[in-house]
Amino acid sequence: MGTLSPRAVLVFAVVLAGLWAPRGGYGQPNFIVILADDVGWGDLGANWAETKETPHLDQLAAEGTRFVDFHSAASTCSPSRASLLTGRLGVRNGVTHNFAIASVGGLPLNETTLAEVLQEAGYSTGAIGKWHLGHHGHHHPNSRGFDYYFGIPYSHDMGCTDTPGYNLPPCPPCPRHGAAARVARRDCYTEVALPLFENITIVQQPVALGGLAARYAEEAARFIRRASESGRPFFLYLALAHMHVPLWDPQPAPASGRGIYGASLGEMDALVGRIKQEADSLGKGNTLLWFTGDNGPWAQKCELAGRLGPFVGAWQRQRGGSSAKQTTWEGGHRVPAVVYWPGHVPAQRTSRALLSTLDIFPTLVALAGAALPPNRRFDGLDMSPVLFGWSDEGHKVLLHPNSGAAGKVGEIEALRLAQYKAFYTTGGAMACDGSTGPAQHHQPPLIFNLDRDIQEQEPLDVASREYQAVLPVISRAYAQALEDIAADNISAADYSKDPAAIPCCSAQHAACRCHGAPAATLDFHTERRTTRLCL
């Protein structure tokens, strides 16, 4: 092949720049990120043929690009969400485990969120749904770059409701009178009702879970309409309650063969379909929609947990415990992912590029024409070339932090290098049968070849030629990653607790009920609520 002339190179560069540049009336695309909760890779019909409840998501995949080697940045709620919104692992951004209803802190204030970057770039920003990155004082979404917030500040099992839905073990409803006897139930919140916020005001406590999906869909549609009418580009972060327990039955009798879980999965699918319809009608063809999950299924919830697909973590299962949520096995962090943007992201395409929720931050920042925050390092990469179908090369190395099943939370003791997965620590979370897998440390590490062993059943023989060839490469990559983290500006989250931080609509009513009392409003200046906790 001959060498291109300087003029030809210049023309080619100009053409590429034109293709790359964000299109639309204002030169910046709209972004909708939909984050499902505890969803399994196999819960998407396009991924797993046994799943029949996701026709809208399957259509989204057919009209966009489906990513089959896509991973959450952690295998539990708060760390995963913090990494999505910062592009940095918890070992850098400080969020290594979940925040509580009484948490004083949250995502460290010196960390810059995706919403803050896009807000500065002229975007209208909205967050709807689960937050779980701190709700007290300046940790509230309205202080973290979101112009509008509507949702629950943490998981929707972290407070009682009048209609508790389906959970294992079942939880009792909220008490209705102050003198009601307290019922102690393991894993159940019985004293403070689950709050629903609009911006800094509690508008309902306890939340009516049965109507939550419809409210989220309506608020999302209203935000999209308002932003479209304003003429500004928008960023909507829609963090669903589905498929986290408690689940609820959206129909009197579930039509799905998977019972309550299938019916709830179908409701989530319909919600995504509604958002896509709004984006298509009001986004003027300039809206990128990215659907994915925060981590894998919560296996201890048995029939109320999602499908892993082929990612069963067989080595761990043979030794006890779950290989899903809270673990570094594939079932804990490999999640469904679809990106849809007509005219930009190729339709009917399946990508096997190694990608992560970490990449959402730098990719959207680049597409918006904005700049990454200075003086820090990022684990995510701008994956625009992969989205546009120009490349199928993702991460060379991807780190998987401990997320509760084994090892110190947040520490990096598993990593991916091409088709190889190395474990320096293994362990199983609680399984449906109540078993857990004890932590085991591996030196040298366990190494699996995922191309041949997607079930993670049989690690490579340490004496094999393949193991001996790949071990030095993995060891070098692991050491370099740890050195890079040590040299970075690292944040520390405040995990202290104070009962005054618990959202409470009215301390005069049982379980902080709003009935008969004005809605409570947070005060960012004093970091105290206008109403106090009822316990």
Coordinates of C-alpha atoms in Angstrom, one line a residue:
M1 CA 0.0 0.0 0.0
G2 CA 1.4 3.4 -1.0
T3 CA 2.0 6.3 1.5
L4 CA -0.7 9.0 1.7
S5 CA 0.3 12.5 0.6
P6 CA 0.1 15.2 3.3
R7 CA -2.9 16.7 1.6
A8 CA -4.7 13.4 1.6
V9 CA -4.0 13.0 5.3
L10 CA -5.3 16.4 6.0
V11 CA -8.5 15.8 4.0
F12 CA -9.0 12.4 5.8
A13 CA -8.5 14.0 9.2
V14 CA -11.1 16.7 8.4
V15 CA -13.6 14.1 7.3
L16 CA -13.1 12.1 10.5
A17 CA -13.4 15.2 12.6
G18 CA -16.7 15.9 10.9
L19 CA -18.0 12.4 11.6
W20 CA -16.8 12.5 15.2
A21 CA -18.3 15.9 16.0
P22 CA -21.5 15.8 18.0
R23 CA -24.5 16.6 15.8
G24 CA -27.7 18.4 16.4
G25 CA -29.0 22.0 16.5
Y26 CA -26.8 22.9 19.4
G27 CA -23.8 20.8 18.6
Q28 CA -24.3 18.6 21.7
P29 CA -26.2 15.4 21.9
N30 CA -28.7 14.6 24.7
F31 CA -27.9 11.7 27.0
I32 CA -30.1 9.3 28.8
V33 CA -28.4 6.7 31.1
I34 CA -30.8 4.1 32.4
L35 CA -29.3 2.0 35.3
A36 CA -31.2 -1.1 36.4
D37 CA -30.6 -2.5 39.9
D38 CA -29.5 -6.1 40.5
V39 CA -30.3 -7.1 36.9
G40 CA -28.7 -10.3 35.6
W41 CA -26.9 -10.5 32.3
G42 CA -29.4 -13.2 31.3
D43 CA -32.4 -10.9 32.2
L44 CA -32.2 -9.4 28.7
G45 CA -33.9 -11.6 26.1
A46 CA -31.4 -10.5 23.4
N47 CA -28.7 -12.0 25.6
W48 CA -30.5 -15.1 26.8
A49 CA -33.1 -16.9 24.8
E50 CA -35.0 -18.2 27.8
T51 CA -35.9 -14.7 28.8
K52 CA -39.2 -13.6 27.2
E53 CA -40.2 -10.6 29.2
T54 CA -38.1 -7.8 27.6
P55 CA -39.5 -7.1 24.1
H56 CA -38.8 -3.4 24.4
L57 CA -35.2 -3.9 25.5
D58 CA -34.7 -6.5 22.8
Q59 CA -36.0 -4.0 20.2
L60 CA -33.6 -1.4 21.6
A61 CA -30.8 -3.9 21.1
A62 CA -31.9 -4.6 17.6
E63 CA -31.9 -0.9 16.8
G64 CA -28.6 -0.2 18.5
T65 CA -25.5 -2.0 19.7
R66 CA -25.5 -4.7 22.3
F67 CA -22.3 -5.1 24.4
V68 CA -21.9 -8.6 25.7
D69 CA -18.6 -8.1 27.6
F70 CA -19.7 -5.1 29.6
H71 CA -19.1 -4.8 33.4
S72 CA -20.2 -2.8 36.3
A73 CA -17.3 -1.0 38.2
A74 CA -18.2 -2.8 41.4
S75 CA -20.6 -5.6 42.5
T76 CA -22.7 -3.6 44.9
C77 CA -24.8 -0.5 44.9
S78 CA -23.0 2.6 46.2
P79 CA -19.5 1.9 44.8
S80 CA -20.9 1.0 41.4
R81 CA -22.9 4.2 41.2
A82 CA -20.0 6.4 42.4
S83 CA -17.8 4.9 39.7
L84 CA -20.3 5.5 37.0
L85 CA -20.7 9.1 37.9
T86 CA -16.9 9.8 38.4
G87 CA -15.2 7.4 36.0
R88 CA -13.0 6.3 38.9
L89 CA -12.9 3.1 41.0
G90 CA -13.9 3.2 44.7
V91 CA -10.3 2.8 45.7
R92 CA -9.8 6.3 44.1
N93 CA -13.1 8.1 44.7
G94 CA -13.4 6.8 48.3
V95 CA -16.7 4.9 47.9
T96 CA -15.9 1.3 48.7
H97 CA -19.2 0.1 50.3
N98 CA -22.8 1.1 50.7
F99 CA -24.1 4.1 52.6
A100 CA -26.8 3.8 55.3
I101 CA -30.0 5.7 56.0
A102 CA -28.2 7.5 58.8
S103 CA -25.0 8.2 56.8
V104 CA -23.7 11.7 57.3
G105 CA -21.4 11.5 54.3
G106 CA -21.5 10.3 50.7
L107 CA -19.6 10.6 47.6
P108 CA -16.7 12.9 48.6
L109 CA -17.4 16.5 47.7
N110 CA -13.9 16.9 46.1
E111 CA -15.0 14.3 43.5
T112 CA -16.5 15.8 40.3
T113 CA -19.6 14.1 39.0
L114 CA -20.6 13.6 35.3
A115 CA -23.6 15.8 36.0
E116 CA -21.4 18.6 37.3
V117 CA -19.2 18.5 34.1
L118 CA -22.2 18.4 31.8
Q119 CA -24.0 21.2 33.8
E120 CA -21.0 23.4 33.3
A121 CA -21.1 22.5 29.6
G122 CA -24.6 23.9 29.3
Y123 CA -26.7 20.8 29.9
S124 CA -30.0 20.6 31.8
T125 CA -29.4 17.7 34.2
G126 CA -31.9 15.4 36.0
A127 CA -31.6 12.4 38.2
I128 CA -34.7 10.2 38.8
G129 CA -34.7 7.1 41.0
K130 CA -32.2 5.6 43.4
W131 CA -29.3 7.8 44.5
H132 CA -27.4 5.9 47.3
L133 CA -24.4 8.3 47.3
G134 CA -25.4 10.3 50.4
H135 CA -28.5 12.4 51.0
H136 CA -27.5 14.5 53.9
G137 CA -26.5 18.1 53.4
H138 CA -24.4 18.8 50.3
H139 CA -24.3 15.1 49.3
H140 CA -27.9 15.4 48.0
P141 CA -28.2 15.1 44.1
N142 CA -29.2 18.8 43.8
S143 CA -25.7 19.6 45.2
R144 CA -23.9 17.2 43.0
G145 CA -24.7 18.7 39.6
F146 CA -28.4 17.7 39.1
D147 CA -30.8 20.6 38.4
Y148 CA -33.7 18.2 39.2
Y149 CA -34.1 15.2 41.4
F150 CA -37.1 12.9 41.9
G151 CA -36.6 9.6 43.7
I152 CA -35.5 7.5 46.8
P153 CA -32.2 8.5 48.3
Y154 CA -31.1 4.8 48.7
S155 CA -32.3 1.3 48.0
H156 CA -36.1 0.8 48.3
D157 CA -35.7 -2.0 50.9
M158 CA -34.1 0.5 53.3
G159 CA -37.3 1.7 54.9
C160 CA -40.8 0.3 55.6
T161 CA -43.8 0.8 53.4
D162 CA -47.6 0.1 53.8
T163 CA -47.4 -2.4 51.0
P164 CA -44.1 -4.2 51.5
G165 CA -44.2 -6.2 48.2
Y166 CA -42.2 -9.4 47.8
N167 CA -39.0 -10.1 49.6
L168 CA -37.1 -12.9 51.3
P169 CA -37.6 -12.9 54.2
P170 CA -40.9 -11.0 54.0
C171 CA -41.0 -7.7 55.8
P172 CA -43.8 -6.2 57.8
P173 CA -45.6 -3.0 56.8
C174 CA -44.9 0.3 58.5
P175 CA -46.5 0.9 61.9
R176 CA -49.5 3.3 61.8
H177 CA -49.5 4.4 65.4
G178 CA -46.7 5.5 67.6
A179 CA -47.6 2.9 70.3
A180 CA -47.4 0.1 67.7
A181 CA -45.1 -2.7 68.9
R182 CA -41.8 -2.8 67.1
V183 CA -41.2 -6.0 65.1
A184 CA -37.6 -7.0 64.9
R185 CA -36.9 -8.7 61.6
R186 CA -33.5 -9.5 60.2
D187 CA -32.8 -7.5 57.0
C188 CA -36.0 -5.5 57.5
Y189 CA -36.3 -1.8 58.2
T190 CA -39.4 -1.4 60.5
E191 CA -39.1 1.9 62.3
V192 CA -38.6 4.6 59.5
A193 CA -40.7 4.7 56.4
L194 CA -39.1 4.9 52.9
P195 CA -39.1 8.5 51.7
L196 CA -39.7 9.9 48.2
F197 CA -38.0 13.2 47.3
E198 CA -38.7 15.8 44.8
N199 CA -35.5 17.9 44.8
I200 CA -34.9 18.6 48.5
T201 CA -38.5 18.0 49.7
I202 CA -39.9 14.7 50.9
V203 CA -43.2 14.4 49.0
Q204 CA -44.3 11.0 50.2
Q205 CA -43.3 8.9 53.2
P206 CA -43.8 5.9 53.1
V207 CA -43.5 5.5 49.3
A208 CA -46.3 3.7 47.5
L209 CA -44.2 1.1 45.7
G210 CA -46.9 -0.2 43.5
G211 CA -47.1 3.1 41.6
L212 CA -43.4 3.9 41.7
A213 CA -42.5 2.8 38.1
A214 CA -45.3 4.9 36.7
R215 CA -44.2 7.9 38.6
Y216 CA -40.6 7.5 37.5
A217 CA -41.7 7.1 33.9
E218 CA -43.9 10.2 34.1
E219 CA -41.2 12.4 35.8
A220 CA -38.6 11.2 33.2
A221 CA -41.0 12.1 30.4
R222 CA -41.7 15.5 31.9
F223 CA -38.0 16.2 32.3
I224 CA -37.3 15.3 28.7
R225 CA -40.2 17.5 27.5
R226 CA -39.1 20.5 29.6
A227 CA -35.5 20.2 28.5
S228 CA -36.5 19.8 24.9
E229 CA -38.7 22.9 25.1
S230 CA -35.8 24.9 26.7
G231 CA -33.6 24.3 23.7
R232 CA -30.7 23.1 25.9
P233 CA -29.1 19.7 25.6
F234 CA -30.0 17.4 28.5
F235 CA -28.6 14.6 30.6
L236 CA -31.0 12.3 32.3
Y237 CA -29.8 9.7 34.8
L238 CA -32.6 7.3 35.4
A239 CA -31.6 4.8 38.2
L240 CA -34.5 2.3 38.4
A241 CA -35.8 0.4 41.5
H242 CA -36.1 -2.7 39.3
M243 CA -34.9 -5.4 39.8
H244 CA -33.9 -4.9 43.4
V245 CA -36.2 -6.4 46.1
P246 CA -38.8 -5.8 47.3
L247 CA -40.5 -6.6 44.0
W248 CA -44.2 -5.9 43.4
D249 CA -46.8 -7.4 41.1
P250 CA -47.8 -4.8 38.4
Q251 CA -50.8 -7.1 37.4
P252 CA -53.4 -9.0 39.4
A253 CA -52.1 -12.2 38.0
P254 CA -48.6 -12.4 36.5
A255 CA -48.7 -13.7 32.9
S256 CA -45.0 -14.6 33.0
G257 CA -43.8 -18.1 33.7
R258 CA -41.3 -16.5 36.0
G259 CA -43.9 -15.4 38.5
I260 CA -43.4 -12.2 40.4
Y261 CA -39.8 -11.7 39.1
G262 CA -41.0 -12.0 35.5
A263 CA -43.9 -9.7 35.9
S264 CA -41.6 -7.0 37.5
L265 CA -39.1 -7.5 34.7
G266 CA -41.8 -6.9 32.2
E267 CA -42.8 -3.7 34.0
M268 CA -39.2 -2.5 33.8
D269 CA -39.1 -3.3 30.1
A270 CA -42.2 -1.3 29.5
L271 CA -40.7 1.6 31.4
V272 CA -37.6 1.6 29.2
G273 CA -39.9 1.4 26.1
R274 CA -41.7 4.5 27.3
I275 CA -38.5 6.4 27.7
K276 CA -37.2 5.4 24.3
Q277 CA -40.5 6.6 22.8
E278 CA -40.1 10.0 24.5
A279 CA -36.5 10.2 23.3
D280 CA -37.5 9.4 19.8
S281 CA -40.4 11.9 19.7
L282 CA -38.7 14.8 21.5
G283 CA -35.0 14.2 21.3
K284 CA -35.0 15.2 17.6
G285 CA -32.9 12.2 16.7
N286 CA -30.0 13.6 18.7
T287 CA -30.4 11.5 21.9
L288 CA -28.0 8.7 23.0
L289 CA -29.6 6.2 25.3
W290 CA -27.4 3.9 27.3
F291 CA -29.0 1.0 29.3
T292 CA -27.0 -1.1 31.7
G293 CA -27.0 -2.4 35.3
D294 CA -25.3 -1.6 38.6
N295 CA -24.3 -5.2 39.4
G296 CA -25.4 -8.8 39.0
P297 CA -28.4 -10.6 40.7
W298 CA -28.8 -10.8 44.4
A299 CA -28.7 -14.6 44.6
Q300 CA -29.8 -15.0 48.3
K301 CA -33.2 -13.7 47.2
C302 CA -33.8 -17.1 45.4
E303 CA -36.7 -16.9 42.9
L304 CA -36.7 -13.1 43.4
A305 CA -33.2 -12.8 41.8
G306 CA -32.3 -12.5 38.2
R307 CA -30.6 -14.8 35.6
L308 CA -26.9 -15.0 35.4
G309 CA -26.9 -16.5 31.9
P310 CA -23.8 -18.6 31.4
F311 CA -21.7 -16.7 34.1
V312 CA -22.3 -19.1 36.9
G313 CA -18.9 -19.0 38.7
A314 CA -18.8 -22.8 38.9
W315 CA -15.4 -22.9 40.8
Q316 CA -17.0 -20.9 43.6
R317 CA -20.3 -22.7 43.6
Q318 CA -18.5 -26.0 44.2
R319 CA -17.0 -24.5 47.3
G320 CA -20.1 -22.8 48.6
G321 CA -21.8 -19.5 48.4
S322 CA -23.1 -17.4 45.5
S323 CA -21.0 -16.1 42.6
A324 CA -23.3 -13.2 41.8
K325 CA -23.8 -9.8 43.5
Q326 CA -21.0 -8.8 45.9
T327 CA -18.5 -11.1 44.3
T328 CA -15.7 -10.6 41.7
W329 CA -17.0 -13.6 39.7
E330 CA -18.4 -12.7 36.3
G331 CA -22.0 -13.1 37.5
G332 CA -21.3 -10.3 40.0
H333 CA -20.2 -7.6 37.6
R334 CA -21.0 -8.7 34.0
V335 CA -24.2 -6.8 33.2
P336 CA -26.4 -6.3 30.1
A337 CA -25.6 -3.2 28.1
V338 CA -27.2 -1.6 25.1
V339 CA -26.4 1.8 23.4
Y340 CA -29.0 3.4 21.1
W341 CA -28.4 6.5 19.0
P342 CA -30.0 6.4 15.5
G343 CA -27.7 7.6 12.8
H344 CA -24.6 7.3 15.0
V345 CA -24.5 4.0 16.8
P346 CA -24.8 1.1 14.4
A347 CA -28.0 -1.0 14.6
Q348 CA -28.1 -4.8 14.8
R349 CA -24.6 -4.9 16.1
T350 CA -23.1 -7.0 18.8
S351 CA -19.8 -5.9 20.3
R352 CA -17.4 -8.0 22.3
A353 CA -15.2 -5.1 23.3
L354 CA -14.3 -5.2 27.0
L355 CA -16.1 -2.2 28.4
S356 CA -17.3 -0.9 31.8
T357 CA -19.7 1.5 33.4
L358 CA -16.5 3.4 34.2
D359 CA -16.4 4.4 30.5
I360 CA -19.7 6.2 30.6
F361 CA -18.2 9.3 32.2
P362 CA -15.3 10.0 29.8
T363 CA -17.3 8.9 26.7
L364 CA -20.2 11.3 27.4
V365 CA -17.8 14.1 28.4
A366 CA -16.0 13.7 25.1
L367 CA -19.3 13.6 23.0
A368 CA -20.4 16.8 24.8
G369 CA -17.2 18.5 23.8
A370 CA -16.3 19.1 27.5
A371 CA -13.1 18.4 29.3
L372 CA -12.3 15.8 32.0
P373 CA -11.6 17.3 35.5
P374 CA -7.9 17.9 36.1
N375 CA -5.6 16.6 38.8
R376 CA -6.9 13.1 38.9
R377 CA -6.6 9.8 37.0
F378 CA -9.5 7.9 35.5
D379 CA -10.2 4.2 35.2
G380 CA -12.7 4.8 32.4
L381 CA -11.9 5.4 28.8
D382 CA -13.5 7.4 26.0
M383 CA -15.1 4.5 24.1
S384 CA -16.7 6.7 21.3
P385 CA -14.9 4.7 18.5
V386 CA -16.4 1.5 19.9
L387 CA -19.9 3.0 20.1
F388 CA -19.7 4.3 16.5
G389 CA -18.5 0.9 15.3
W390 CA -15.1 2.1 14.2
S391 CA -13.3 -0.2 16.6
D392 CA -14.0 -3.2 18.7
E393 CA -11.0 -2.7 21.1
G394 CA -11.9 -1.9 24.6
H395 CA -9.8 -2.1 27.8
K396 CA -6.6 -4.0 27.8
V397 CA -6.8 -4.4 31.5
L398 CA -10.0 -4.1 33.7
L399 CA -9.9 -4.1 37.5
H400 CA -12.6 -5.7 39.7
P401 CA -12.7 -4.5 43.3
N402 CA -13.8 -6.5 46.3
S403 CA -17.5 -5.7 46.9
G404 CA -18.3 -7.5 50.2
A405 CA -18.0 -11.3 49.6
A406 CA -14.3 -11.6 50.3
G407 CA -11.2 -9.4 51.0
K408 CA -11.1 -5.8 52.2
V409 CA -13.9 -3.9 50.4
G410 CA -12.7 -1.7 47.6
E411 CA -9.3 -3.4 47.2
I412 CA -8.3 -4.7 43.8
E413 CA -7.7 -8.5 44.0
A414 CA -9.2 -9.6 40.6
L415 CA -8.5 -8.3 37.2
R416 CA -9.1 -9.0 33.5
L417 CA -6.4 -9.1 30.9
A418 CA -7.7 -9.9 27.4
Q419 CA -9.4 -13.3 27.7
Y420 CA -7.7 -14.0 31.0
K421 CA -9.3 -13.5 34.5
A422 CA -7.0 -13.6 37.5
F423 CA -8.0 -13.9 41.2
Y424 CA -5.8 -13.1 44.1
T425 CA -8.7 -13.5 46.4
T426 CA -11.9 -15.5 46.0
G427 CA -15.1 -15.8 48.0
G428 CA -18.8 -16.4 47.7
A429 CA -21.6 -14.2 48.8
M430 CA -24.7 -15.7 50.6
A431 CA -26.5 -18.1 48.3
C432 CA -30.2 -19.0 48.2
D433 CA -29.5 -22.0 50.5
G434 CA -27.9 -19.7 53.1
S435 CA -24.3 -20.9 52.4
T436 CA -21.3 -18.5 51.9
G437 CA -18.0 -19.2 50.4
P438 CA -15.1 -18.4 52.7
A439 CA -12.4 -16.0 51.5
Q440 CA -9.4 -17.7 50.0
H441 CA -6.1 -16.0 49.0
H442 CA -4.2 -17.2 46.0
Q443 CA -0.5 -16.7 45.4
P444 CA 0.1 -17.3 42.6
P445 CA -3.3 -16.2 41.4
L446 CA -6.0 -18.4 40.0
I447 CA -6.2 -17.7 36.3
F448 CA -9.2 -18.6 34.0
N449 CA -9.3 -18.4 30.2
L450 CA -12.8 -17.0 29.6
D451 CA -12.7 -17.8 25.9
R452 CA -12.7 -21.5 26.8
D453 CA -14.3 -21.4 30.3
I454 CA -16.9 -18.7 30.5
Q455 CA -18.4 -20.6 33.5
E456 CA -15.1 -20.1 35.5
Q457 CA -15.0 -23.7 36.3
E458 CA -11.4 -24.9 35.9
P459 CA -8.5 -22.5 36.4
L460 CA -5.4 -23.0 34.4
D461 CA -2.9 -25.5 35.7
V462 CA 0.0 -23.5 37.2
A463 CA 2.5 -25.9 35.6
S464 CA 1.0 -25.5 32.1
R465 CA 2.8 -23.6 29.4
E466 CA -0.2 -21.2 29.0
Y467 CA -0.2 -20.3 32.7
Q468 CA 3.6 -19.7 32.7
A469 CA 3.3 -17.5 29.7
V470 CA 0.5 -15.3 30.9
L471 CA 1.4 -15.0 34.6
P472 CA 4.3 -12.5 34.1
V473 CA 2.0 -10.3 31.9
I474 CA -0.8 -10.4 34.5
S475 CA 1.7 -9.7 37.4
R476 CA 3.1 -6.7 35.6
A477 CA -0.3 -5.3 34.7
Y478 CA -1.4 -5.8 38.3
A479 CA 1.6 -4.1 39.8
Q480 CA 1.4 -1.2 37.4
A481 CA -2.3 -0.7 38.3
L482 CA -1.6 -0.6 42.0
E483 CA 1.3 1.8 41.4
D484 CA -1.0 4.1 39.4
I485 CA -3.6 4.1 42.1
A486 CA -1.0 4.9 44.8
A487 CA 0.3 7.9 42.8
D488 CA -3.2 9.3 42.3
N489 CA -5.2 12.0 44.2
I490 CA -7.3 9.6 46.3
S491 CA -10.5 10.7 48.1
A492 CA -11.9 9.3 51.4
A493 CA -15.6 9.0 52.0
D494 CA -17.2 9.8 55.4
Y495 CA -19.1 6.7 56.5
S496 CA -20.0 8.0 60.0
K497 CA -23.7 7.9 61.0
D498 CA -26.0 10.2 62.9
P499 CA -29.7 9.6 63.5
A500 CA -30.3 13.3 62.6
A501 CA -29.3 12.4 59.0
I502 CA -32.2 10.0 58.5
P503 CA -34.9 11.6 56.2
C504 CA -38.0 12.1 58.2
C505 CA -41.1 13.9 57.0
S506 CA -42.8 14.3 60.4
A507 CA -41.4 13.2 63.8
Q508 CA -44.9 13.5 65.2
H509 CA -46.2 10.5 63.2
A510 CA -45.3 6.9 63.4
A511 CA -42.5 5.9 61.1
C512 CA -42.0 9.5 60.1
R513 CA -45.2 9.6 58.0
C514 CA -46.1 12.7 56.0
H515 CA -49.8 12.4 56.7
G516 CA -51.2 15.4 58.6
A517 CA -47.8 17.3 58.4
P518 CA -46.2 19.5 55.8
A519 CA -43.6 17.9 53.6
A520 CA -40.1 18.1 55.1
T521 CA -37.4 20.1 53.3
L522 CA -33.6 19.7 53.6
D523 CA -31.5 22.7 54.6
F524 CA -28.2 22.6 52.7
H525 CA -26.7 25.5 54.7
T526 CA -27.0 24.0 58.1
E527 CA -27.0 20.3 56.9
R528 CA -30.0 19.7 59.1
R529 CA -33.6 18.9 58.3
T530 CA -36.5 21.0 59.2
T531 CA -38.0 17.9 60.9
R532 CA -36.4 15.4 63.1
L533 CA -36.1 11.7 63.2
C534 CA -38.9 9.6 64.7
L535 CA -37.6 6.5 66.5

